[in-house]
C-alpha positions as protocol buffer text, in pm:
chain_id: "A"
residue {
  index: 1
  type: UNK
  ca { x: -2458 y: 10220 z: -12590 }
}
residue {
  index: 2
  type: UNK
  ca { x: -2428 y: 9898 z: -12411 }
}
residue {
  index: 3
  type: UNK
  ca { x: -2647 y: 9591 z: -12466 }
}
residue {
  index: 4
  type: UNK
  ca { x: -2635 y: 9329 z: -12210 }
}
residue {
  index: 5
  type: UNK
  ca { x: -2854 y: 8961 z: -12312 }
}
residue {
  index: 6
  type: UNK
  ca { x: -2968 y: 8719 z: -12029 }
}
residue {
  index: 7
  type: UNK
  ca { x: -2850 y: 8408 z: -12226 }
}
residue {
  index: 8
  type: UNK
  ca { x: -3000 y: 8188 z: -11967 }
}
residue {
  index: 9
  type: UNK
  ca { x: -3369 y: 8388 z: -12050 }
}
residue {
  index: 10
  type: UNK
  ca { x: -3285 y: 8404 z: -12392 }
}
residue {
  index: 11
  type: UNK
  ca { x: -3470 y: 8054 z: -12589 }
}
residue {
  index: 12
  type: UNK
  ca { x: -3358 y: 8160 z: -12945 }
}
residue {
  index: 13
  type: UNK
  ca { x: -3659 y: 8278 z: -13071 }
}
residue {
  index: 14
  type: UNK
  ca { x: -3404 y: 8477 z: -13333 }
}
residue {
  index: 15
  type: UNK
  ca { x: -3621 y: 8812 z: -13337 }
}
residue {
  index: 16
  type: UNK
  ca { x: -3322 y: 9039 z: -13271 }
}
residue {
  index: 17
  type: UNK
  ca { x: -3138 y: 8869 z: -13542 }
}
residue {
  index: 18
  type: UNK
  ca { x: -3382 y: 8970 z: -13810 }
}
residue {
  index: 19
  type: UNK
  ca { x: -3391 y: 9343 z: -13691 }
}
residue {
  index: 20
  type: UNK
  ca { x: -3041 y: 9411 z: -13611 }
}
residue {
  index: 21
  type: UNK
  ca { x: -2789 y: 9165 z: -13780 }
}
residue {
  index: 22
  type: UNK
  ca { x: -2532 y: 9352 z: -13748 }
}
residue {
  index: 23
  type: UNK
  ca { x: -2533 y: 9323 z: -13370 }
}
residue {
  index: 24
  type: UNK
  ca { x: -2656 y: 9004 z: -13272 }
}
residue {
  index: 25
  type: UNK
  ca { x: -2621 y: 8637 z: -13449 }
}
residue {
  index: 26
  type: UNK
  ca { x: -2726 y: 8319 z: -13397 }
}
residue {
  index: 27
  type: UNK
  ca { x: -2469 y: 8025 z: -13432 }
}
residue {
  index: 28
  type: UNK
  ca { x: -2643 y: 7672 z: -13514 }
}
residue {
  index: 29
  type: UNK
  ca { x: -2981 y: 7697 z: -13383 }
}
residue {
  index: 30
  type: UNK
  ca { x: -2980 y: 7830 z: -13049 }
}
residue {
  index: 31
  type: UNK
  ca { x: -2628 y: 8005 z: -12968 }
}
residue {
  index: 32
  type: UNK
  ca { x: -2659 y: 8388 z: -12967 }
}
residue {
  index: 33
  type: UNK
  ca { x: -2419 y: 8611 z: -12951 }
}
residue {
  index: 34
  type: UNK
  ca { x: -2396 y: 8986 z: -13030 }
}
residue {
  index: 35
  type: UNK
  ca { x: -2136 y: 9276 z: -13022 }
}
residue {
  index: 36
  type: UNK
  ca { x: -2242 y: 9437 z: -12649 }
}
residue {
  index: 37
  type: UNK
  ca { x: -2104 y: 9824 z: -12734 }
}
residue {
  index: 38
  type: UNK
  ca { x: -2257 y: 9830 z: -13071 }
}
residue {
  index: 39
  type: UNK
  ca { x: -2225 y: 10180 z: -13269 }
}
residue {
  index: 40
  type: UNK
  ca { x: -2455 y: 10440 z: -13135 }
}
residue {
  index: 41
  type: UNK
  ca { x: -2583 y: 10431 z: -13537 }
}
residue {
  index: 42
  type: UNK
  ca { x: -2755 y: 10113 z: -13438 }
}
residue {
  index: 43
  type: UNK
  ca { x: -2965 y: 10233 z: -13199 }
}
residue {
  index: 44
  type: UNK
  ca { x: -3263 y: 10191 z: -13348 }
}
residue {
  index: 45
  type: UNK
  ca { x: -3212 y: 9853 z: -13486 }
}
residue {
  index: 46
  type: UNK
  ca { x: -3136 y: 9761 z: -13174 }
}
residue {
  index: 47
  type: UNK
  ca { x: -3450 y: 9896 z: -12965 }
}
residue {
  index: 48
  type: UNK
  ca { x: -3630 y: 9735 z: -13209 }
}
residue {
  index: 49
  type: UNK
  ca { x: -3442 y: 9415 z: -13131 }
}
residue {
  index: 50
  type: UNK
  ca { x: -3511 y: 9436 z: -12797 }
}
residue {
  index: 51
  type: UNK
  ca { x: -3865 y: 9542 z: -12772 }
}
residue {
  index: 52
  type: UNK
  ca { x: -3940 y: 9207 z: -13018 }
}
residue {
  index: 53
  type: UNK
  ca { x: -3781 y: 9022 z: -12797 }
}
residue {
  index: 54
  type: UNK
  ca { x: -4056 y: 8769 z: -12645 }
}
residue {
  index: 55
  type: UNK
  ca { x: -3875 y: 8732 z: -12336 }
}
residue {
  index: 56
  type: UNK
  ca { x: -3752 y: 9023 z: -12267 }
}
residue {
  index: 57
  type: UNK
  ca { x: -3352 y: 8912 z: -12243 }
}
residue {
  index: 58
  type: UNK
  ca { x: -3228 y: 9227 z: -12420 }
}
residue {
  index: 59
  type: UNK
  ca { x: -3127 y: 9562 z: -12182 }
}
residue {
  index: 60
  type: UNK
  ca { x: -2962 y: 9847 z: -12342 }
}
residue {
  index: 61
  type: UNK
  ca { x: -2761 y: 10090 z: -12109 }
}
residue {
  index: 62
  type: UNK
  ca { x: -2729 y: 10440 z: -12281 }
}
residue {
  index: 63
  type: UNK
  ca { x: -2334 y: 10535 z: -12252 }
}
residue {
  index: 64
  type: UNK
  ca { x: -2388 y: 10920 z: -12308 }
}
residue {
  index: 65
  type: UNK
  ca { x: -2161 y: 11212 z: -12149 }
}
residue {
  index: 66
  type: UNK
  ca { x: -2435 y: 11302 z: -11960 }
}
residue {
  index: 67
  type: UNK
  ca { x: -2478 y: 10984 z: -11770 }
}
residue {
  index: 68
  type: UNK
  ca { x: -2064 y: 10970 z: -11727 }
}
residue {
  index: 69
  type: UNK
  ca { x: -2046 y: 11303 z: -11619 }
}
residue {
  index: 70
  type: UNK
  ca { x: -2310 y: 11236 z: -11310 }
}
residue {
  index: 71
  type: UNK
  ca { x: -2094 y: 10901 z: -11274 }
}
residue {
  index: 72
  type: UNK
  ca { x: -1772 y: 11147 z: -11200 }
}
């Protein structure tokens, strides 16, 4: 999995910090920032991260050997 966040979209609302900690972080009071090929175990936490995000600055890209093979 790959998780890409608009940072200019993104306004710090903190959402995906409650829901998946282990992936994304806020340093200060606005500063995001987040592991972008979290473990595949996170998945849900991190739908859920990105679904509660109110502006929508969270996309996911599934990494799976399907999609690579059809990439080859």
């Amino acid at each position: 999995m790959r998780i890409v966040v608009d940072l200019n979209r993104c306004q710090g609302y903190a959402q995906c910090v409650y829901l998946a900690h282990e992936v994304f972080k806020l340093n200060g009071t606005e500063s995001l920032t987040y592991d972008p090929n979290p473990d595949d175990a996170r998945r849900l936490q991190v739908e859920r991260a990105a679904a509660a995000c109110p502006v929508r600055a969270i996309m996911i890209d599934r990494l799976d050997g399907a999609e690579r093979g059809a990439a080859s």
